[in-house]
Coordinates of C-alpha atoms and ligand atoms in Angstrom, one line a residue:
M1 CA 0.0 0.0 0.0
K2 CA 1.3 3.4 -1.0
P3 CA 0.2 6.8 0.3
P4 CA -2.3 8.2 -2.1
H5 CA -0.1 11.3 -2.9
L6 CA 2.1 9.0 -4.9
L7 CA -0.7 8.6 -7.4
L8 CA -1.4 12.2 -8.0
P9 CA 1.5 13.0 -10.3
L10 CA 0.2 10.4 -12.7
L11 CA -2.9 12.4 -13.5
S12 CA -0.8 15.0 -15.2
L13 CA 1.4 12.7 -17.2
P14 CA 1.6 13.5 -20.9
F15 CA -0.8 11.4 -23.0
T16 CA 2.0 9.9 -25.1
L17 CA 3.3 8.0 -22.1
A18 CA -0.1 6.6 -21.4
Q19 CA -0.3 5.3 -24.9
Q20 CA 2.6 3.0 -24.4
L21 CA 0.5 1.0 -21.9
Q22 CA -2.2 -0.9 -23.8
Q23 CA -5.4 -2.3 -22.5
I24 CA -6.4 -5.8 -23.6
T25 CA -10.0 -6.5 -23.3
N26 CA -10.4 -10.0 -24.6
F27 CA -7.9 -11.9 -22.6
G28 CA -9.8 -14.9 -21.6
P29 CA -13.1 -16.6 -20.9
A30 CA -15.7 -14.6 -19.1
I31 CA -15.4 -15.1 -15.3
P32 CA -16.9 -13.2 -12.4
S33 CA -13.8 -11.1 -11.7
K34 CA -13.8 -7.9 -13.7
A35 CA -10.0 -7.3 -13.3
K36 CA -8.6 -5.4 -16.2
M37 CA -5.5 -6.2 -18.2
F38 CA -2.9 -3.8 -19.5
I39 CA 0.3 -4.7 -21.2
Y40 CA 3.6 -3.2 -22.1
A41 CA 5.8 -4.8 -24.8
P42 CA 9.0 -3.1 -26.0
A43 CA 9.2 -2.7 -29.8
D44 CA 12.1 -5.0 -30.5
L45 CA 11.2 -8.1 -28.6
P46 CA 13.3 -11.3 -29.2
P47 CA 11.6 -14.5 -30.1
N48 CA 10.1 -16.4 -27.1
P49 CA 10.5 -13.5 -24.6
A50 CA 10.0 -13.7 -20.9
I51 CA 6.8 -12.3 -19.3
L52 CA 6.6 -10.5 -16.0
V53 CA 3.2 -10.0 -14.3
G54 CA 3.4 -6.9 -12.0
V55 CA 0.7 -6.7 -9.5
H56 CA 0.0 -3.4 -7.9
Y57 CA -0.7 -2.5 -4.2
C58 CA -4.0 -1.2 -2.7
T59 CA -5.2 2.1 -4.2
G60 CA -3.0 1.2 -7.1
T61 CA -3.8 1.1 -10.8
A62 CA -2.0 -0.5 -13.8
Q63 CA -1.0 2.9 -15.0
G64 CA 0.3 3.9 -11.6
Y65 CA 2.4 0.7 -11.3
Y66 CA 3.7 1.2 -14.8
N67 CA 4.8 4.7 -14.0
G68 CA 6.0 4.1 -10.4
S69 CA 7.9 0.9 -10.6
P70 CA 11.1 0.2 -12.5
Y71 CA 9.7 -2.7 -14.6
K72 CA 8.9 -0.8 -17.7
R73 CA 12.5 0.6 -17.9
L74 CA 13.9 -2.9 -17.2
A75 CA 11.6 -4.4 -19.9
D76 CA 13.1 -1.9 -22.4
E77 CA 16.6 -2.8 -21.3
K78 CA 16.2 -6.6 -21.1
K79 CA 13.4 -7.0 -23.7
F80 CA 10.6 -8.7 -21.9
V81 CA 6.8 -8.2 -21.7
V82 CA 5.1 -6.8 -18.6
V83 CA 1.5 -7.5 -17.8
Y84 CA -0.1 -5.0 -15.5
P85 CA -3.4 -6.3 -14.0
E86 CA -5.7 -3.8 -12.5
S87 CA -8.0 -4.5 -9.5
P88 CA -11.7 -4.2 -10.1
N89 CA -12.5 -3.8 -6.4
S90 CA -13.3 -0.5 -4.6
G91 CA -10.1 0.7 -2.9
G92 CA -8.0 -1.0 -5.5
C93 CA -7.0 -3.9 -3.3
W94 CA -7.0 -7.4 -4.7
D95 CA -9.3 -10.1 -3.7
V96 CA -7.0 -12.3 -1.6
S97 CA -9.6 -13.3 0.9
S98 CA -12.4 -15.2 -0.8
R99 CA -12.7 -18.9 -1.2
A100 CA -12.9 -18.5 -5.0
T101 CA -9.6 -16.6 -5.2
L102 CA -7.8 -19.1 -3.2
K103 CA -8.7 -21.9 -5.6
R104 CA -7.2 -22.7 -9.0
N105 CA -9.6 -21.5 -11.8
G106 CA -12.0 -20.3 -9.1
G107 CA -13.3 -17.4 -11.2
A108 CA -12.0 -14.6 -8.9
D109 CA -9.2 -12.1 -9.3
S110 CA -6.4 -14.6 -9.1
N111 CA -8.0 -16.5 -12.0
A112 CA -8.3 -13.3 -14.1
I113 CA -4.6 -12.7 -13.6
A114 CA -3.7 -16.2 -14.6
N115 CA -5.8 -15.8 -17.7
M116 CA -3.9 -12.6 -18.5
A117 CA -0.6 -14.5 -18.2
R118 CA -1.9 -17.3 -20.3
W119 CA -3.0 -14.8 -23.0
A120 CA 0.4 -13.1 -23.0
V121 CA 2.3 -16.4 -23.2
K122 CA 0.2 -17.3 -26.3
R123 CA 0.3 -13.9 -28.0
Y124 CA 4.1 -13.5 -27.6
K125 CA 5.0 -17.2 -27.9
A126 CA 6.7 -16.6 -24.6
D127 CA 9.3 -18.9 -23.0
K128 CA 7.1 -20.8 -20.6
R129 CA 10.0 -21.3 -18.3
R130 CA 10.3 -17.5 -17.9
V131 CA 6.9 -16.4 -16.7
F132 CA 7.2 -14.4 -13.5
V133 CA 5.2 -12.6 -10.9
I134 CA 6.1 -9.7 -8.8
G135 CA 3.7 -8.0 -6.4
E136 CA 3.8 -5.4 -3.6
S137 CA 1.6 -5.4 -0.5
S138 CA -1.9 -6.4 -1.7
G139 CA -0.1 -7.4 -4.9
G140 CA 2.4 -9.4 -2.8
M141 CA -0.5 -11.2 -1.2
M142 CA -1.8 -12.0 -4.7
A143 CA 1.7 -13.2 -5.7
S144 CA 1.5 -15.9 -3.0
I145 CA -1.9 -17.0 -4.2
L146 CA -0.7 -17.2 -7.8
A147 CA 2.3 -19.3 -6.7
A148 CA 0.0 -21.6 -4.8
A149 CA -2.8 -22.0 -7.4
Y150 CA -0.8 -21.7 -10.7
P151 CA 2.5 -23.4 -10.0
D152 CA 2.6 -24.7 -13.5
L153 CA 2.2 -21.2 -15.1
F154 CA 4.8 -19.3 -13.1
A155 CA 8.5 -20.1 -12.8
A156 CA 9.3 -17.6 -10.0
V157 CA 7.5 -15.2 -7.7
I158 CA 8.8 -12.2 -5.7
N159 CA 6.7 -10.7 -3.1
Y160 CA 7.2 -7.4 -1.3
S161 CA 5.5 -6.9 2.0
G162 CA 2.7 -9.4 1.3
V163 CA 1.2 -12.3 3.4
A164 CA 1.2 -16.0 3.1
A165 CA -1.5 -17.6 0.9
G166 CA -4.7 -17.9 2.9
C167 CA -3.6 -15.6 5.7
F168 CA -6.1 -12.9 4.5
F169 CA -8.9 -15.4 4.2
T170 CA -12.2 -13.9 5.4
D171 CA -14.7 -15.8 3.2
S172 CA -15.6 -12.4 1.6
V173 CA -14.3 -10.7 -1.5
A174 CA -11.4 -8.3 -0.9
G175 CA -11.9 -8.5 2.8
W176 CA -9.5 -7.3 5.4
N177 CA -8.2 -9.9 7.8
G178 CA -7.1 -8.0 10.9
N179 CA -5.7 -11.1 12.6
C180 CA -3.4 -11.6 9.6
S181 CA -2.3 -8.0 9.2
G182 CA -1.9 -7.7 12.9
G183 CA 0.3 -10.8 13.1
R184 CA -2.2 -12.6 15.4
M185 CA -2.4 -15.9 13.6
D186 CA -1.6 -19.1 15.4
S187 CA -1.6 -21.5 12.5
T188 CA 0.7 -24.5 12.5
R189 CA 3.2 -25.1 9.7
E190 CA 0.9 -27.8 8.4
E191 CA -2.0 -25.4 8.4
W192 CA 0.0 -22.8 6.5
A193 CA 1.0 -25.4 3.9
R194 CA -2.5 -26.6 3.6
W195 CA -3.6 -23.3 1.9
V196 CA -1.0 -23.9 -0.8
L197 CA -1.8 -27.6 -1.3
D198 CA -5.5 -27.0 -1.4
A199 CA -5.2 -24.2 -3.9
Y200 CA -4.3 -26.8 -6.5
P201 CA -5.0 -30.3 -5.1
G202 CA -2.9 -33.1 -6.5
F203 CA -0.3 -30.9 -8.1
K204 CA 2.9 -32.9 -8.3
G205 CA 5.1 -30.7 -10.6
T206 CA 7.9 -28.2 -9.8
R207 CA 6.7 -25.2 -7.9
P208 CA 7.9 -21.6 -8.6
R209 CA 11.0 -20.3 -7.0
M210 CA 10.0 -17.8 -4.3
Q211 CA 11.6 -14.7 -2.8
V212 CA 9.9 -12.8 0.0
Y213 CA 10.8 -9.3 1.3
H214 CA 9.4 -8.0 4.6
G215 CA 10.3 -5.0 6.7
S216 CA 11.0 -5.4 10.4
V217 CA 8.9 -2.4 11.4
D218 CA 6.0 -2.9 9.0
D219 CA 3.0 -1.3 10.8
V220 CA 0.4 -2.3 8.1
I221 CA 1.2 -6.0 7.6
A222 CA 2.9 -7.0 10.8
P223 CA 6.4 -8.5 10.6
A224 CA 5.2 -11.8 11.9
N225 CA 3.9 -12.3 8.4
Y226 CA 7.4 -13.0 7.3
N227 CA 7.5 -16.0 9.6
Y228 CA 4.1 -17.2 8.4
S229 CA 5.3 -17.2 4.8
I230 CA 8.5 -18.9 5.7
A231 CA 6.5 -21.5 7.7
Q232 CA 4.2 -22.0 4.7
W233 CA 6.7 -22.4 2.0
T234 CA 9.4 -24.3 3.9
T235 CA 6.7 -26.8 4.7
V236 CA 5.5 -27.0 1.1
F237 CA 9.0 -27.4 -0.2
G238 CA 10.0 -29.8 2.7
Y239 CA 12.8 -27.4 3.8
P240 CA 14.1 -27.0 7.4
E241 CA 12.6 -24.1 9.3
T242 CA 16.0 -22.5 9.9
P243 CA 17.9 -21.0 7.0
L244 CA 20.8 -23.0 5.4
E245 CA 22.6 -19.8 4.8
E246 CA 22.3 -16.2 6.1
K247 CA 23.9 -13.3 4.4
R248 CA 24.0 -10.1 6.4
D249 CA 23.8 -6.7 4.6
V250 CA 22.6 -8.4 1.4
P251 CA 21.2 -7.0 -0.9
E252 CA 22.0 -3.8 1.0
R253 CA 23.0 -2.6 4.4
G254 CA 20.6 -3.6 7.2
Y255 CA 19.0 -6.4 5.1
T256 CA 19.5 -10.0 5.8
T257 CA 19.1 -12.6 3.0
Q258 CA 18.1 -16.0 4.3
V259 CA 18.3 -19.0 2.0
F260 CA 16.1 -21.8 3.1
G261 CA 16.6 -24.0 0.0
K262 CA 17.0 -23.8 -3.7
R263 CA 13.5 -22.5 -4.2
L264 CA 13.0 -20.2 -1.2
T265 CA 14.8 -17.0 -0.2
G266 CA 13.6 -14.6 2.5
I267 CA 14.8 -11.0 2.8
W268 CA 14.4 -9.4 6.1
A269 CA 14.7 -5.6 6.0
E270 CA 15.7 -4.3 9.4
G271 CA 14.2 -0.9 10.3
V272 CA 12.1 -0.9 7.1
G273 CA 8.3 -0.3 7.2
H274 CA 5.5 -1.3 4.9
G275 CA 6.3 -1.3 1.2
V276 CA 9.9 -2.4 1.2
P277 CA 11.5 -0.4 -1.6
V278 CA 11.6 -2.2 -4.8
H279 CA 14.9 -3.7 -5.8
G280 CA 14.5 -3.9 -9.5
E281 CA 18.0 -4.9 -10.4
E282 CA 17.9 -7.7 -7.7
D283 CA 14.6 -8.8 -9.0
M284 CA 16.1 -9.2 -12.5
K285 CA 18.9 -11.3 -11.1
F286 CA 16.5 -13.5 -9.2
F287 CA 14.4 -14.1 -12.4
G288 CA 17.6 -14.6 -14.4
L289 CA 16.7 -11.7 -16.8
Ligands
NAG301 C1 4.9 -12.9 0.6 O1 5.4 -12.3 1.8 C2 4.7 -12.6 2.9 C3 5.3 -11.8 4.1 O2 6.7 -11.7 4.1 C4 4.7 -14.1 3.2 O3 3.9 -14.3 4.3 C5 4.2 -14.8 2.0 O4 4.2 -16.2 2.1 C6 4.9 -14.4 0.8 N1 4.4 -15.0 -0.4 C7 5.2 -15.6 -1.3 C8 4.6 -16.0 -2.6 O5 6.4 -15.7 -1.2
NAG302 C1 -9.7 -13.1 14.6 O1 -9.4 -13.8 15.8 C2 -10.4 -13.7 16.8 C3 -9.9 -14.4 18.1 O2 -9.3 -15.6 17.8 C4 -11.6 -14.5 16.1 O3 -12.7 -14.5 17.0 C5 -12.0 -13.8 14.8 O4 -13.0 -14.6 14.2 C6 -10.8 -13.7 13.9 N1 -11.2 -13.0 12.7 C7 -11.0 -13.5 11.5 C8 -11.3 -12.5 10.4 O5 -10.5 -14.6 11.2
NAG303 C1 10.1 -15.0 13.6 O1 10.9 -16.1 13.8 C2 12.1 -15.8 14.4 C3 13.0 -17.1 14.3 O2 12.3 -18.2 14.8 C4 11.9 -15.3 15.8 O3 13.2 -15.0 16.4 C5 11.1 -14.1 15.7 O4 10.8 -13.6 17.0 C6 9.8 -14.3 14.9 N1 9.2 -13.0 14.7 C7 7.9 -12.8 14.9 C8 7.5 -11.4 14.6 O5 7.2 -13.6 15.4

Protein backbone atom coordinates (compact mmCIF):
# COMPACT_ATOMS: atom_id res chain seq x y z
CA MET A 1 0.00 0.00 0.00
CA LYS A 2 1.27 3.41 -0.95
CA PRO A 3 0.20 6.77 0.34
CA PRO A 4 -2.31 8.24 -2.10
CA HIS A 5 -0.12 11.26 -2.88
CA LEU A 6 2.13 8.99 -4.93
CA LEU A 7 -0.69 8.58 -7.38
CA LEU A 8 -1.38 12.24 -7.97
CA PRO A 9 1.49 13.05 -10.34
CA LEU A 10 0.16 10.37 -12.68
CA LEU A 11 -2.89 12.39 -13.49
CA SER A 12 -0.80 15.04 -15.15
CA LEU A 13 1.36 12.72 -17.24
CA PRO A 14 1.58 13.48 -20.94
CA PHE A 15 -0.80 11.39 -23.00
CA THR A 16 2.02 9.91 -25.08
CA LEU A 17 3.31 8.03 -22.07
CA ALA A 18 -0.13 6.60 -21.37
CA GLN A 19 -0.30 5.31 -24.94
CA GLN A 20 2.57 2.96 -24.36
CA LEU A 21 0.52 0.97 -21.93
CA GLN A 22 -2.18 -0.90 -23.81
CA GLN A 23 -5.38 -2.29 -22.49
CA ILE A 24 -6.35 -5.78 -23.63
CA THR A 25 -10.04 -6.50 -23.26
CA ASN A 26 -10.43 -10.04 -24.59
CA PHE A 27 -7.85 -11.90 -22.60
CA GLY A 28 -9.83 -14.94 -21.61
CA PRO A 29 -13.11 -16.64 -20.91
CA ALA A 30 -15.73 -14.60 -19.05
CA ILE A 31 -15.36 -15.08 -15.31
CA PRO A 32 -16.90 -13.23 -12.39
CA SER A 33 -13.78 -11.10 -11.72
CA LYS A 34 -13.79 -7.85 -13.67
CA ALA A 35 -10.05 -7.28 -13.28
CA LYS A 36 -8.60 -5.36 -16.22
CA MET A 37 -5.54 -6.24 -18.23
CA PHE A 38 -2.88 -3.82 -19.46
CA ILE A 39 0.33 -4.75 -21.16
CA TYR A 40 3.63 -3.19 -22.12
CA ALA A 41 5.77 -4.79 -24.81
CA PRO A 42 8.99 -3.14 -26.00
CA ALA A 43 9.17 -2.73 -29.77
CA ASP A 44 12.12 -5.00 -30.49
CA LEU A 45 11.24 -8.15 -28.57
CA PRO A 46 13.34 -11.26 -29.19
CA PRO A 47 11.55 -14.51 -30.07
CA ASN A 48 10.10 -16.35 -27.07
CA PRO A 49 10.47 -13.49 -24.61
CA ALA A 50 9.96 -13.67 -20.86
CA ILE A 51 6.75 -12.34 -19.29
CA LEU A 52 6.57 -10.48 -16.00
CA VAL A 53 3.23 -9.95 -14.29
CA GLY A 54 3.43 -6.87 -12.03
CA VAL A 55 0.67 -6.74 -9.45
CA HIS A 56 -0.03 -3.36 -7.86
CA TYR A 57 -0.69 -2.45 -4.20
CA CYS A 58 -3.99 -1.23 -2.68
CA THR A 59 -5.16 2.10 -4.17
CA GLY A 60 -2.97 1.18 -7.15
CA THR A 61 -3.77 1.07 -10.83
CA ALA A 62 -2.04 -0.50 -13.81
CA GLN A 63 -0.97 2.93 -15.01
CA GLY A 64 0.29 3.86 -11.56
CA TYR A 65 2.38 0.72 -11.25
CA TYR A 66 3.68 1.16 -14.79
CA ASN A 67 4.84 4.68 -13.98
CA GLY A 68 5.96 4.14 -10.43
CA SER A 69 7.90 0.86 -10.61
CA PRO A 70 11.11 0.15 -12.51
CA TYR A 71 9.74 -2.72 -14.59
CA LYS A 72 8.92 -0.76 -17.74
CA ARG A 73 12.48 0.57 -17.87
CA LEU A 74 13.86 -2.90 -17.17
CA ALA A 75 11.63 -4.38 -19.86
CA ASP A 76 13.08 -1.93 -22.38
CA GLU A 77 16.57 -2.82 -21.28
CA LYS A 78 16.18 -6.58 -21.10
CA LYS A 79 13.40 -7.04 -23.65
CA PHE A 80 10.57 -8.73 -21.89
CA VAL A 81 6.81 -8.16 -21.73
CA VAL A 82 5.10 -6.76 -18.64
CA VAL A 83 1.47 -7.51 -17.82
CA TYR A 84 -0.14 -5.03 -15.45
CA PRO A 85 -3.42 -6.32 -14.01
CA GLU A 86 -5.75 -3.76 -12.47
CA SER A 87 -7.99 -4.48 -9.53
CA PRO A 88 -11.75 -4.24 -10.07
CA ASN A 89 -12.45 -3.79 -6.36
CA SER A 90 -13.27 -0.54 -4.62
CA GLY A 91 -10.14 0.73 -2.88
CA GLY A 92 -8.01 -0.95 -5.53
CA CYS A 93 -7.01 -3.89 -3.33
CA TRP A 94 -6.95 -7.41 -4.72
CA ASP A 95 -9.33 -10.13 -3.65
CA VAL A 96 -6.98 -12.27 -1.60
CA SER A 97 -9.63 -13.26 0.95
CA SER A 98 -12.42 -15.19 -0.80
CA ARG A 99 -12.68 -18.95 -1.19
CA ALA A 100 -12.86 -18.52 -4.95
CA THR A 101 -9.63 -16.56 -5.22
CA LEU A 102 -7.77 -19.14 -3.15
CA LYS A 103 -8.65 -21.91 -5.62
CA ARG A 104 -7.22 -22.68 -9.01
CA ASN A 105 -9.56 -21.50 -11.76
CA GLY A 106 -12.03 -20.32 -9.12
CA GLY A 107 -13.28 -17.38 -11.17
CA ALA A 108 -11.98 -14.60 -8.91
CA ASP A 109 -9.16 -12.06 -9.32
CA SER A 110 -6.36 -14.63 -9.14
CA ASN A 111 -8.05 -16.49 -12.00
CA ALA A 112 -8.30 -13.32 -14.06
CA ILE A 113 -4.57 -12.67 -13.60
CA ALA A 114 -3.73 -16.25 -14.55
CA ASN A 115 -5.80 -15.78 -17.72
CA MET A 116 -3.87 -12.60 -18.51
CA ALA A 117 -0.59 -14.48 -18.17
CA ARG A 118 -1.89 -17.32 -20.35
CA TRP A 119 -3.00 -14.80 -22.97
CA ALA A 120 0.40 -13.10 -22.99
CA VAL A 121 2.27 -16.41 -23.22
CA LYS A 122 0.24 -17.31 -26.29
CA ARG A 123 0.29 -13.90 -27.95
CA TYR A 124 4.07 -13.48 -27.64
CA LYS A 125 4.98 -17.18 -27.89
CA ALA A 126 6.71 -16.62 -24.63
CA ASP A 127 9.25 -18.89 -23.05
CA LYS A 128 7.08 -20.79 -20.57
CA ARG A 129 10.01 -21.31 -18.25
CA ARG A 130 10.31 -17.54 -17.86
CA VAL A 131 6.89 -16.38 -16.75
CA PHE A 132 7.25 -14.44 -13.51
CA VAL A 133 5.17 -12.57 -10.94
CA ILE A 134 6.08 -9.66 -8.77
CA GLY A 135 3.74 -7.96 -6.36
CA GLU A 136 3.80 -5.39 -3.65
CA SER A 137 1.63 -5.35 -0.52
CA SER A 138 -1.85 -6.42 -1.69
CA GLY A 139 -0.08 -7.43 -4.91
CA GLY A 140 2.43 -9.41 -2.83
CA MET A 141 -0.47 -11.24 -1.24
CA MET A 142 -1.79 -11.98 -4.70
CA ALA A 143 1.66 -13.20 -5.74
CA SER A 144 1.53 -15.86 -2.99
CA ILE A 145 -1.85 -17.03 -4.21
CA LEU A 146 -0.71 -17.19 -7.83
CA ALA A 147 2.28 -19.26 -6.75
CA ALA A 148 0.00 -21.61 -4.83
CA ALA A 149 -2.77 -21.98 -7.39
CA TYR A 150 -0.83 -21.74 -10.68
CA PRO A 151 2.54 -23.37 -9.98
CA ASP A 152 2.57 -24.71 -13.53
CA LEU A 153 2.21 -21.25 -15.05
CA PHE A 154 4.81 -19.30 -13.09
CA ALA A 155 8.50 -20.07 -12.78
CA ALA A 156 9.33 -17.61 -10.03
CA VAL A 157 7.54 -15.22 -7.73
CA ILE A 158 8.75 -12.22 -5.75
CA ASN A 159 6.67 -10.69 -3.07
CA TYR A 160 7.24 -7.41 -1.31
CA SER A 161 5.49 -6.94 2.04
CA GLY A 162 2.70 -9.42 1.34
CA VAL A 163 1.22 -12.26 3.36
CA ALA A 164 1.17 -16.04 3.14
CA ALA A 165 -1.46 -17.56 0.86
CA GLY A 166 -4.67 -17.92 2.89
CA CYS A 167 -3.58 -15.58 5.67
CA PHE A 168 -6.07 -12.93 4.54
CA PHE A 169 -8.95 -15.40 4.21
CA THR A 170 -12.24 -13.87 5.44
CA ASP A 171 -14.65 -15.75 3.17
CA SER A 172 -15.60 -12.42 1.57
CA VAL A 173 -14.33 -10.67 -1.55
CA ALA A 174 -11.44 -8.27 -0.94
CA GLY A 175 -11.94 -8.47 2.82
CA TRP A 176 -9.45 -7.26 5.40
CA ASN A 177 -8.22 -9.88 7.84
CA GLY A 178 -7.06 -7.96 10.89
CA ASN A 179 -5.68 -11.06 12.57
CA CYS A 180 -3.39 -11.58 9.63
CA SER A 181 -2.32 -7.98 9.18
CA GLY A 182 -1.88 -7.68 12.94
CA GLY A 183 0.31 -10.77 13.15
CA ARG A 184 -2.15 -12.57 15.43
CA MET A 185 -2.40 -15.87 13.60
CA ASP A 186 -1.56 -19.07 15.41
CA SER A 187 -1.61 -21.52 12.52
CA THR A 188 0.75 -24.49 12.54
CA ARG A 189 3.24 -25.08 9.74
CA GLU A 190 0.93 -27.77 8.37
CA GLU A 191 -2.04 -25.40 8.41
CA TRP A 192 -0.04 -22.81 6.49
CA ALA A 193 1.04 -25.38 3.93
CA ARG A 194 -2.53 -26.63 3.57
CA TRP A 195 -3.60 -23.32 1.91
CA VAL A 196 -1.03 -23.87 -0.80
CA LEU A 197 -1.75 -27.57 -1.26
CA ASP A 198 -5.52 -27.00 -1.38
CA ALA A 199 -5.24 -24.20 -3.94
CA TYR A 200 -4.33 -26.83 -6.55
CA PRO A 201 -5.00 -30.27 -5.10
CA GLY A 202 -2.92 -33.07 -6.50
CA PHE A 203 -0.28 -30.86 -8.11
CA LYS A 204 2.94 -32.85 -8.33
CA GLY A 205 5.15 -30.72 -10.57
CA THR A 206 7.85 -28.20 -9.82
CA ARG A 207 6.71 -25.16 -7.88
CA PRO A 208 7.91 -21.61 -8.58
CA ARG A 209 11.02 -20.27 -6.95
CA MET A 210 10.02 -17.76 -4.30
CA GLN A 211 11.55 -14.66 -2.84
CA VAL A 212 9.89 -12.83 0.03
CA TYR A 213 10.77 -9.35 1.31
CA HIS A 214 9.45 -8.01 4.60
CA GLY A 215 10.26 -4.97 6.73
CA SER A 216 10.96 -5.43 10.44
CA VAL A 217 8.87 -2.39 11.40
CA ASP A 218 5.98 -2.86 8.99
CA ASP A 219 2.99 -1.31 10.76
CA VAL A 220 0.40 -2.31 8.15
CA ILE A 221 1.24 -5.97 7.62
CA ALA A 222 2.92 -7.04 10.85
CA PRO A 223 6.44 -8.47 10.59
CA ALA A 224 5.17 -11.84 11.90
CA ASN A 225 3.88 -12.32 8.36
CA TYR A 226 7.42 -13.00 7.27
CA ASN A 227 7.46 -15.95 9.62
CA TYR A 228 4.08 -17.17 8.38
CA SER A 229 5.27 -17.19 4.83
CA ILE A 230 8.51 -18.92 5.67
CA ALA A 231 6.54 -21.50 7.67
CA GLN A 232 4.21 -21.96 4.70
CA TRP A 233 6.74 -22.39 1.97
CA THR A 234 9.41 -24.30 3.91
CA THR A 235 6.70 -26.84 4.73
CA VAL A 236 5.49 -27.02 1.14
CA PHE A 237 9.03 -27.44 -0.15
CA GLY A 238 10.04 -29.79 2.69
CA TYR A 239 12.83 -27.44 3.81
CA PRO A 240 14.08 -27.03 7.39
CA GLU A 241 12.64 -24.07 9.31
CA THR A 242 16.01 -22.51 9.89
CA PRO A 243 17.92 -21.02 7.00
CA LEU A 244 20.75 -22.99 5.42
CA GLU A 245 22.57 -19.78 4.82
CA GLU A 246 22.26 -16.25 6.13
CA LYS A 247 23.88 -13.28 4.39
CA ARG A 248 24.04 -10.06 6.36
CA ASP A 249 23.82 -6.71 4.58
CA VAL A 250 22.65 -8.37 1.35
CA PRO A 251 21.24 -6.98 -0.95
CA GLU A 252 21.97 -3.81 1.03
CA ARG A 253 23.03 -2.61 4.45
CA GLY A 254 20.58 -3.64 7.16
CA TYR A 255 18.95 -6.35 5.06
CA THR A 256 19.51 -10.02 5.78
CA THR A 257 19.06 -12.61 3.05
CA GLN A 258 18.06 -16.02 4.34
CA VAL A 259 18.34 -18.98 2.02
CA PHE A 260 16.06 -21.85 3.06
CA GLY A 261 16.64 -24.00 0.02
CA LYS A 262 17.03 -23.76 -3.74
CA ARG A 263 13.51 -22.46 -4.23
CA LEU A 264 12.99 -20.18 -1.23
CA THR A 265 14.80 -17.03 -0.18
CA GLY A 266 13.59 -14.59 2.45
CA ILE A 267 14.85 -11.05 2.78
CA TRP A 268 14.36 -9.40 6.14
CA ALA A 269 14.73 -5.63 5.97
CA GLU A 270 15.75 -4.30 9.39
CA GLY A 271 14.21 -0.94 10.27
CA VAL A 272 12.09 -0.86 7.10
CA GLY A 273 8.33 -0.30 7.22
CA HIS A 274 5.50 -1.28 4.92
CA GLY A 275 6.29 -1.28 1.25
CA VAL A 276 9.89 -2.40 1.22
CA PRO A 277 11.51 -0.36 -1.56
CA VAL A 278 11.55 -2.21 -4.84
CA HIS A 279 14.94 -3.67 -5.75
CA GLY A 280 14.47 -3.85 -9.51
CA GLU A 281 17.99 -4.95 -10.41
CA GLU A 282 17.93 -7.65 -7.72
CA ASP A 283 14.59 -8.83 -9.03
CA MET A 284 16.07 -9.23 -12.50
CA LYS A 285 18.91 -11.32 -11.07
CA PHE A 286 16.47 -13.53 -9.21
CA PHE A 287 14.44 -14.07 -12.36
CA GLY A 288 17.56 -14.60 -14.43
CA LEU A 289 16.68 -11.75 -16.77
C1 LIG B 1 4.89 -12.90 0.64
O1 LIG B 1 5.43 -12.28 1.77
C2 LIG B 1 4.73 -12.56 2.95
C3 LIG B 1 5.32 -11.76 4.07
O2 LIG B 1 6.68 -11.74 4.12
C4 LIG B 1 4.71 -14.06 3.18
O3 LIG B 1 3.94 -14.32 4.32
C5 LIG B 1 4.15 -14.79 1.96
O4 LIG B 1 4.17 -16.18 2.07
C6 LIG B 1 4.92 -14.40 0.76
N1 LIG B 1 4.41 -15.03 -0.42
C7 LIG B 1 5.22 -15.57 -1.32
C8 LIG B 1 4.56 -16.04 -2.55
O5 LIG B 1 6.39 -15.66 -1.18
C1 LIG C 1 -9.66 -13.07 14.65
O1 LIG C 1 -9.38 -13.76 15.85
C2 LIG C 1 -10.44 -13.75 16.75
C3 LIG C 1 -9.94 -14.37 18.05
O2 LIG C 1 -9.32 -15.58 17.82
C4 LIG C 1 -11.62 -14.49 16.13
O3 LIG C 1 -12.72 -14.47 17.00
C5 LIG C 1 -12.00 -13.82 14.82
O4 LIG C 1 -13.03 -14.55 14.19
C6 LIG C 1 -10.79 -13.73 13.91
N1 LIG C 1 -11.15 -12.98 12.72
C7 LIG C 1 -10.97 -13.45 11.48
C8 LIG C 1 -11.34 -12.53 10.36
O5 LIG C 1 -10.51 -14.55 11.25
C1 LIG D 1 10.06 -14.98 13.62
O1 LIG D 1 10.89 -16.12 13.78
C2 LIG D 1 12.15 -15.84 14.35
C3 LIG D 1 13.00 -17.09 14.28
O2 LIG D 1 12.29 -18.19 14.80
C4 LIG D 1 11.94 -15.32 15.77
O3 LIG D 1 13.17 -15.01 16.35
C5 LIG D 1 11.09 -14.06 15.70
O4 LIG D 1 10.78 -13.59 16.98
C6 LIG D 1 9.79 -14.30 14.93
N1 LIG D 1 9.17 -13.02 14.68
C7 LIG D 1 7.91 -12.77 14.93
C8 LIG D 1 7.48 -11.37 14.65
O5 LIG D 1 7.15 -13.61 15.37
